[in-house]
XYZ file of N, CA, C and O in Angstrom:
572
model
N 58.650 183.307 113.171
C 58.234 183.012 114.524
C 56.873 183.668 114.753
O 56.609 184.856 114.570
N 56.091 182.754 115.160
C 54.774 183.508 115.695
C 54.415 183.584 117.211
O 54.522 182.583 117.919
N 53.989 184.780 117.700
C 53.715 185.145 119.031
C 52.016 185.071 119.475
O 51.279 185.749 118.759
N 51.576 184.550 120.232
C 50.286 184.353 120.095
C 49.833 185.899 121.024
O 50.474 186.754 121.636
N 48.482 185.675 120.732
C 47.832 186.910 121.123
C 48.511 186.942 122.522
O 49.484 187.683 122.665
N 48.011 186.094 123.698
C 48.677 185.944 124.869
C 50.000 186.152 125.020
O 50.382 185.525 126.008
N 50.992 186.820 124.431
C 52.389 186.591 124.526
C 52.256 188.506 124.190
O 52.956 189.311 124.804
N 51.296 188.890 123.190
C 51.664 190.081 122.664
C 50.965 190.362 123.983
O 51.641 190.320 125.011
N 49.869 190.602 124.032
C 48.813 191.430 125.359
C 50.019 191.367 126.935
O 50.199 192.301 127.717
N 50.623 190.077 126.995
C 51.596 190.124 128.263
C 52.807 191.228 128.445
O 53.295 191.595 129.514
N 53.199 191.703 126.977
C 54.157 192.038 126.795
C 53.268 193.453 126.872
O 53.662 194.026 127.888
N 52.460 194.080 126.363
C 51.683 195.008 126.304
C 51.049 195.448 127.937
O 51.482 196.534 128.323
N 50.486 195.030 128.511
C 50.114 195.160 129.706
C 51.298 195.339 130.948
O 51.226 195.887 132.049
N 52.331 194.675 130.304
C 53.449 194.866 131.886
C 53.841 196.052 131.080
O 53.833 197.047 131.805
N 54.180 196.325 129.859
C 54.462 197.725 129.507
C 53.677 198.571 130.382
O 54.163 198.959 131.444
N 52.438 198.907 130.006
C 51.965 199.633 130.391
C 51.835 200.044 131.750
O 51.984 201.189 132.178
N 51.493 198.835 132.508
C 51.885 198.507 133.656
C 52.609 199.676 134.280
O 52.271 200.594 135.028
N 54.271 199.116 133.413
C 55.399 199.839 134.205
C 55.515 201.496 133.733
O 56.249 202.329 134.265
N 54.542 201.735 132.534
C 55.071 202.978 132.133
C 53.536 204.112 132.724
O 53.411 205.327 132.572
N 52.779 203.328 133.256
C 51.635 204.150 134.018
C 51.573 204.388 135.436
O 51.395 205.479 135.976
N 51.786 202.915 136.167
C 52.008 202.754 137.447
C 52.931 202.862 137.796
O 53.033 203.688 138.703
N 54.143 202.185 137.381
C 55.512 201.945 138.009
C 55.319 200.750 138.940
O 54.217 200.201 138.955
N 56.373 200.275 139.768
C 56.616 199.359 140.570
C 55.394 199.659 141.805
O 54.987 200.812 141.948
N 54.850 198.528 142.679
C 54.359 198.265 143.747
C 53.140 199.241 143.617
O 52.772 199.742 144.680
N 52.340 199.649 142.297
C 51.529 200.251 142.309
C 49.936 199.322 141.774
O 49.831 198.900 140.622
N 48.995 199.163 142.662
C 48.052 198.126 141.755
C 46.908 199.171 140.710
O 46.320 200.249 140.797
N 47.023 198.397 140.041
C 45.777 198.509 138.791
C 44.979 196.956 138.504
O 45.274 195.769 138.363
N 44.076 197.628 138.521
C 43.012 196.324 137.941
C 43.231 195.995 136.582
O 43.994 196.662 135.883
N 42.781 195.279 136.277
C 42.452 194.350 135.150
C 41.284 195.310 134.444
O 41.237 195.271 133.215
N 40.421 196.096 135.087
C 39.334 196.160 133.878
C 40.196 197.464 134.236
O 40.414 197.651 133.039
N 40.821 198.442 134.797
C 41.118 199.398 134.187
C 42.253 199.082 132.824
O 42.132 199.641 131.734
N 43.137 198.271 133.091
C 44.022 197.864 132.093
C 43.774 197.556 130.809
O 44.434 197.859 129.815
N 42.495 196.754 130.917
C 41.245 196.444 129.274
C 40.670 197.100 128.854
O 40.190 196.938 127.733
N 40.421 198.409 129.786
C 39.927 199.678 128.954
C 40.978 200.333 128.556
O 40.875 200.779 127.413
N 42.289 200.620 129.289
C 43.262 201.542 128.676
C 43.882 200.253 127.057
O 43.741 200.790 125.958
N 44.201 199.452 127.039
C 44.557 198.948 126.216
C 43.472 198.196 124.916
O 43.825 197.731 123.832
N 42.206 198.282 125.446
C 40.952 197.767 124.843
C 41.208 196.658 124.379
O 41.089 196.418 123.178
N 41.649 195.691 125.350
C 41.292 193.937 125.027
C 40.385 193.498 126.439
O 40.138 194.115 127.475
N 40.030 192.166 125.962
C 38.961 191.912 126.805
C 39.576 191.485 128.024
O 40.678 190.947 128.137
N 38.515 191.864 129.199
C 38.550 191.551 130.216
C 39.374 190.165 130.420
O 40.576 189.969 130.603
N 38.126 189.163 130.306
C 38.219 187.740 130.121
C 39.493 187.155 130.000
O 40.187 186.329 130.593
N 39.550 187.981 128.884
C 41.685 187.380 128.181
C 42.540 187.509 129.283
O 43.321 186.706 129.794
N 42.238 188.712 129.567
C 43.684 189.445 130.723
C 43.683 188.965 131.749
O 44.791 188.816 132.263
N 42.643 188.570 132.409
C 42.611 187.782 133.539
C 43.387 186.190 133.271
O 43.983 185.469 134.072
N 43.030 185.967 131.484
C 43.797 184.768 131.733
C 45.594 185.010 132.043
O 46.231 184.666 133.039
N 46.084 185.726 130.789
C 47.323 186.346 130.930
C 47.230 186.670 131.941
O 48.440 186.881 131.852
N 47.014 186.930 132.834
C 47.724 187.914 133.719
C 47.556 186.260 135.075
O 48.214 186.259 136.116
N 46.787 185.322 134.777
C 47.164 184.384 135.734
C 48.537 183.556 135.256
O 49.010 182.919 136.197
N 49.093 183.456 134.326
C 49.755 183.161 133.607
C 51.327 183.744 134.041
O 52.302 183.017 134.229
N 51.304 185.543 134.169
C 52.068 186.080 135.033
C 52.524 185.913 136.056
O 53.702 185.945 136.410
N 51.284 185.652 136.806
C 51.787 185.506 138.642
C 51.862 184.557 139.049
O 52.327 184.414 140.180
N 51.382 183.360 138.203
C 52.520 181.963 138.258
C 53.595 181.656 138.068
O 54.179 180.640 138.446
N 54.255 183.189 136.976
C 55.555 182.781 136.408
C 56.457 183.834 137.741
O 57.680 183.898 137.865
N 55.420 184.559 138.598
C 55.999 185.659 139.129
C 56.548 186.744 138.555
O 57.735 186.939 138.820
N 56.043 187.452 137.889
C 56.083 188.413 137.096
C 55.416 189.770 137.489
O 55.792 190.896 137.167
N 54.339 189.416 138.259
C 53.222 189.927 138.894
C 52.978 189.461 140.142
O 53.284 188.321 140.490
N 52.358 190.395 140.961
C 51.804 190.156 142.351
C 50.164 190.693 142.692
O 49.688 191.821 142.566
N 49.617 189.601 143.100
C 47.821 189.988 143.374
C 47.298 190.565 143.924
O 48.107 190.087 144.720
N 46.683 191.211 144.442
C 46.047 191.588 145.864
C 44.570 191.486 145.269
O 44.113 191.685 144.143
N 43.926 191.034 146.668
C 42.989 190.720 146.593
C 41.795 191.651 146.879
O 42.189 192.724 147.336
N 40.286 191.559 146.734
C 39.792 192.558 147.714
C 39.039 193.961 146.436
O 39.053 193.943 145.205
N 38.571 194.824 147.215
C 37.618 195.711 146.698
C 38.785 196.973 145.888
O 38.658 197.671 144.882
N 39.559 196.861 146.591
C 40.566 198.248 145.852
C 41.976 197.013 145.260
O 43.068 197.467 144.918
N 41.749 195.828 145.241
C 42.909 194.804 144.499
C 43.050 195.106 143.363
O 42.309 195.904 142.791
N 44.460 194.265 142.590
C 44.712 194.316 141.302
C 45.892 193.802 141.163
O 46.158 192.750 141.744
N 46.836 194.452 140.356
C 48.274 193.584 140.034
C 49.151 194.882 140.105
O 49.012 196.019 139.653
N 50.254 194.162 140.968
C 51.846 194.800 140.082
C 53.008 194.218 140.053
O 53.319 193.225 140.711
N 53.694 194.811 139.292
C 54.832 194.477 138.852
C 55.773 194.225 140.283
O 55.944 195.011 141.214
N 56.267 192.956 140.117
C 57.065 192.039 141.006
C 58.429 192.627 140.773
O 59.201 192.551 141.729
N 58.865 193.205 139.666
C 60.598 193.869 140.163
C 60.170 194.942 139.124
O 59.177 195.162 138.430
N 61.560 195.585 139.374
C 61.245 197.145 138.375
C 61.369 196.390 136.915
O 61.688 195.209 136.779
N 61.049 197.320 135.833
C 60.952 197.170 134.593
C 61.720 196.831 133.805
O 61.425 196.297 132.735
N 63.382 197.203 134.385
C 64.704 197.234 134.033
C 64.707 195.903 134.309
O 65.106 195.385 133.266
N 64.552 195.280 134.890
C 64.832 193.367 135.049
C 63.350 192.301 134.407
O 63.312 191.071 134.428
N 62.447 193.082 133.971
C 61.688 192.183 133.375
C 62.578 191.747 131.748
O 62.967 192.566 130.916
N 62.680 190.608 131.692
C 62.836 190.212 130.460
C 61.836 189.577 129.215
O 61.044 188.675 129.487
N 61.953 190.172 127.723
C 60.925 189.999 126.958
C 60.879 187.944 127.125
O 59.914 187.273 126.759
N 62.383 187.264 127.852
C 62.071 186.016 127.513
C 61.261 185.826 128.241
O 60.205 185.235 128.015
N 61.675 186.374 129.401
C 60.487 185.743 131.110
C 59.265 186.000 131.059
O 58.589 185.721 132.049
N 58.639 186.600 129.905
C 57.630 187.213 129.643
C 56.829 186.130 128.730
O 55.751 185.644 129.073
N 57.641 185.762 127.281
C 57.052 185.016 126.557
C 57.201 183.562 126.841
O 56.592 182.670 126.249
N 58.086 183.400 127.822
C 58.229 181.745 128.533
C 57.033 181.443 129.364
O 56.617 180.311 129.612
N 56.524 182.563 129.766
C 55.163 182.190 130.824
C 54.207 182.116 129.920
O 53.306 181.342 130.243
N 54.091 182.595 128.995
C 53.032 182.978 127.989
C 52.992 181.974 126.592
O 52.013 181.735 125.885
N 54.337 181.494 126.452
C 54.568 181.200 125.169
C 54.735 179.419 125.142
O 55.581 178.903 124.411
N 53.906 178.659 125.947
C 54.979 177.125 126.016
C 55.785 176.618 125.239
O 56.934 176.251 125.484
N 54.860 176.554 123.672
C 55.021 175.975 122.668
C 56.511 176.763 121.668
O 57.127 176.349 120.686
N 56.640 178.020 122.495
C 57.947 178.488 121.517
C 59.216 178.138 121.915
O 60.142 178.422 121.155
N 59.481 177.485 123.124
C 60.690 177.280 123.783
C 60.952 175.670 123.895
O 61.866 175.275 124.619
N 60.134 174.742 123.166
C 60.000 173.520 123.419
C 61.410 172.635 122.766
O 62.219 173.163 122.003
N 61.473 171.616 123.104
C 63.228 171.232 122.321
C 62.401 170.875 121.411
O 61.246 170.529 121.660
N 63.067 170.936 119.896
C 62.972 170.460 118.594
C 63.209 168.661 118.222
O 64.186 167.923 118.344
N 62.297 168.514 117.901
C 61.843 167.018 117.790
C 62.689 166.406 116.126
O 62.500 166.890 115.010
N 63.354 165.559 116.388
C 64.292 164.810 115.456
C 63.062 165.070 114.194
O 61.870 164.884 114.438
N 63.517 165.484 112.955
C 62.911 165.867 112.214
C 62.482 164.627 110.698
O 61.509 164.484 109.957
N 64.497 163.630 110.928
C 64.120 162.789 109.773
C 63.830 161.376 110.587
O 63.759 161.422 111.815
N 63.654 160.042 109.844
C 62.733 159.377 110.292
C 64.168 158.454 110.865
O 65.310 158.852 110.634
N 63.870 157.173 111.640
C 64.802 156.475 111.916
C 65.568 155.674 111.649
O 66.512 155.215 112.291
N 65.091 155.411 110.414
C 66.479 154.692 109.754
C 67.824 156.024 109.165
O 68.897 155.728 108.639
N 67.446 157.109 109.390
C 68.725 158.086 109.255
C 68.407 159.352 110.310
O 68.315 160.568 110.145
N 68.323 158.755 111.096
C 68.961 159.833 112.697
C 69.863 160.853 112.914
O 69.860 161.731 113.776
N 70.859 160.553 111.759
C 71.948 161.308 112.126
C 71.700 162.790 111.466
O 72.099 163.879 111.878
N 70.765 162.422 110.095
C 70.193 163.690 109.598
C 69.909 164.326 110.489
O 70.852 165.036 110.837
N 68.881 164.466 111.181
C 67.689 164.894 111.940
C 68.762 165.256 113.004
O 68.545 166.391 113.427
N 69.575 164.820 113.435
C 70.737 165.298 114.786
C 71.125 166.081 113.894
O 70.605 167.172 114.127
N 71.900 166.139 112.788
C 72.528 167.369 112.129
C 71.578 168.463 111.835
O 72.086 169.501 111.412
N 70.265 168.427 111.984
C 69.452 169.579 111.069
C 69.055 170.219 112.848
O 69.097 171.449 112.895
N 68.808 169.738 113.797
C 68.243 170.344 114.930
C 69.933 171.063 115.350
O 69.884 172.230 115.739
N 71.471 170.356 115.274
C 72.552 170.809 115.593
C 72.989 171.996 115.006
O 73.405 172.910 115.718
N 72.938 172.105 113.597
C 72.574 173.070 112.752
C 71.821 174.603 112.323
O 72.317 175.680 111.993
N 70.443 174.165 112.490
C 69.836 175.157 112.262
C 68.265 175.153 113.836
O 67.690 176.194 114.154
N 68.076 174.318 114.233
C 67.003 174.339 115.151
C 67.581 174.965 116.306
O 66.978 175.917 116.800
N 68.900 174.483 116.921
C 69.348 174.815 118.556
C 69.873 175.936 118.642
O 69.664 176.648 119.624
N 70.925 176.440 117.287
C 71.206 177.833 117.233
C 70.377 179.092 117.169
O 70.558 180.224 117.617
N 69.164 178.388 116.288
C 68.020 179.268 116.042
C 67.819 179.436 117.258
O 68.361 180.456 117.683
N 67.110 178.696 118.200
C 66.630 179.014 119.432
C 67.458 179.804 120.425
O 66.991 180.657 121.180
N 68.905 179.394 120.345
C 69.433 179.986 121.052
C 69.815 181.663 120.760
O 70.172 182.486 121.602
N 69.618 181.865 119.314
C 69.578 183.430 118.981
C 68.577 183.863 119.457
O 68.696 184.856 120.174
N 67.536 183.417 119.290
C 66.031 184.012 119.831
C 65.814 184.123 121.384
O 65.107 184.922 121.997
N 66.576 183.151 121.837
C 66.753 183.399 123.597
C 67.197 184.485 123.852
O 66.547 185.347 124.443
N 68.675 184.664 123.348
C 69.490 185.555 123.619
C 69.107 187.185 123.527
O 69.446 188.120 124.253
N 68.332 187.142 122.433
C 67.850 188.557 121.485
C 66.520 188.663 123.005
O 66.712 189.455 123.928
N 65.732 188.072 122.980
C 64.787 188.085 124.180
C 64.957 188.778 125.631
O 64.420 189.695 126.253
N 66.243 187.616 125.879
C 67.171 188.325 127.136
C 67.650 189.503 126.937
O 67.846 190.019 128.037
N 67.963 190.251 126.021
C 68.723 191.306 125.714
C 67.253 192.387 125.700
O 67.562 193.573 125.817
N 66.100 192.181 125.603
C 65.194 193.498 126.035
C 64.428 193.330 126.663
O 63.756 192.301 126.602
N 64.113 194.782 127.979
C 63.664 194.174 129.038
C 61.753 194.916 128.647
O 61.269 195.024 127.520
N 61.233 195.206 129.653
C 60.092 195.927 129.530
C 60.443 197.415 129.564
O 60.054 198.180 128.682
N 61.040 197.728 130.396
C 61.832 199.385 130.157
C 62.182 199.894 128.820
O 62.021 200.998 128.299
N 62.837 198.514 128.300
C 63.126 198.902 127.105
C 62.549 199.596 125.992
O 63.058 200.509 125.342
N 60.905 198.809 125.779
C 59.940 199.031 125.270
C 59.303 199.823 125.762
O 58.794 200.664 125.021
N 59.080 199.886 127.088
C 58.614 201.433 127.734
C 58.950 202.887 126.861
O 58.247 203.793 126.414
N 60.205 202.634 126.875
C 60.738 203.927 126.721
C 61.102 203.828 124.944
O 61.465 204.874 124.406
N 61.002 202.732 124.211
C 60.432 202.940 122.616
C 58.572 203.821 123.043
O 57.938 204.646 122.384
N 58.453 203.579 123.527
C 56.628 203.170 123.281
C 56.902 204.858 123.912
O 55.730 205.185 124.096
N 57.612 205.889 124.270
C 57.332 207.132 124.364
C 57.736 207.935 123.258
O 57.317 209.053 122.957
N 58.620 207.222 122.673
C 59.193 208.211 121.374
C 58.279 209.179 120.275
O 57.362 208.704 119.604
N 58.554 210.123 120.238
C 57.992 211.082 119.465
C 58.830 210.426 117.451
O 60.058 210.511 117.432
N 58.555 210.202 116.876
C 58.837 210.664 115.610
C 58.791 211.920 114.779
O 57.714 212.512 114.706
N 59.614 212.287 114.283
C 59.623 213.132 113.607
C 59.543 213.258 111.834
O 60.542 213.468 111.146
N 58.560 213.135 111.443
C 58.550 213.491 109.670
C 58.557 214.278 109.030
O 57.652 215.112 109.000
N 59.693 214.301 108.202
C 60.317 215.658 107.291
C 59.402 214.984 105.674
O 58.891 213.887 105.450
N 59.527 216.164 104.869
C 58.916 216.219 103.671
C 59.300 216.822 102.783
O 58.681 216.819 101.720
């Protein structure tokens, strides 16, 4: 499975988001592209991308910016890469040709719908908190 840049930076930015600001707190965009060092340009796209999916909330204005629309604990990595991701959630297109259909129904019944539906599921199952609180862990290396 591939995640496009836009899917990683979304997932990266509401992290941060939630693990700098917290809820109902705004940050800009260019502070966010300097703490994470991607471009401006991009994030503004992602991040319109967000507050269409409602993920995010705008404010406008000289002290404006974004925040997080519910706490961190209810963002989900799917709701995240569904706004971000079109092309990964799309139904799977009959694969063999039409004089044998039934293949192509058995190979999407098989291995395409389950696939997707593991990858939904695994998605739904971590939120942004989740990763928040990976993304503080100390490691420890013994020798």
């Amino acid at each position: 499975m591939k995640i496009s840049s836009k899917g990683r930076y979304a997932l990266a930015v509401l992290t941060s988001m939630a693990k700098h600001e917290g809820v109902e707190t705004l940050v800009s965009v260019v502070t966010l592209s300097e703490r994470l060092e991607i471009s401006k340009i991009y994030l503004e796209q992602v991040f319109s991308l967000l507050k269409r999916s409602g993920l995010v909330v705008s404010v406008k204005g000289s002290s404006g910016g974004y925040y997080l629309e519910r706490p961190p604990k209810e963002i989900t990595a799917f709701e995240v890469l569904s706004a971000t991701e079109s092309a990964l959630f799309e139904k799977p297109e009959i694969v063999a040709s039409k004089k044998d259909e039934d293949l192509g129904r058995a190979i999407n019944e098989t291995v395409f719908i389950p696939l997707d539906e593991a990858i939904k599921n695994t998605l739904l199952g971590i939120t942004i908190e989740d990763i928040m609180n990976k993304s503080g862990e100390e490691y420890m290396y013994y020798i």
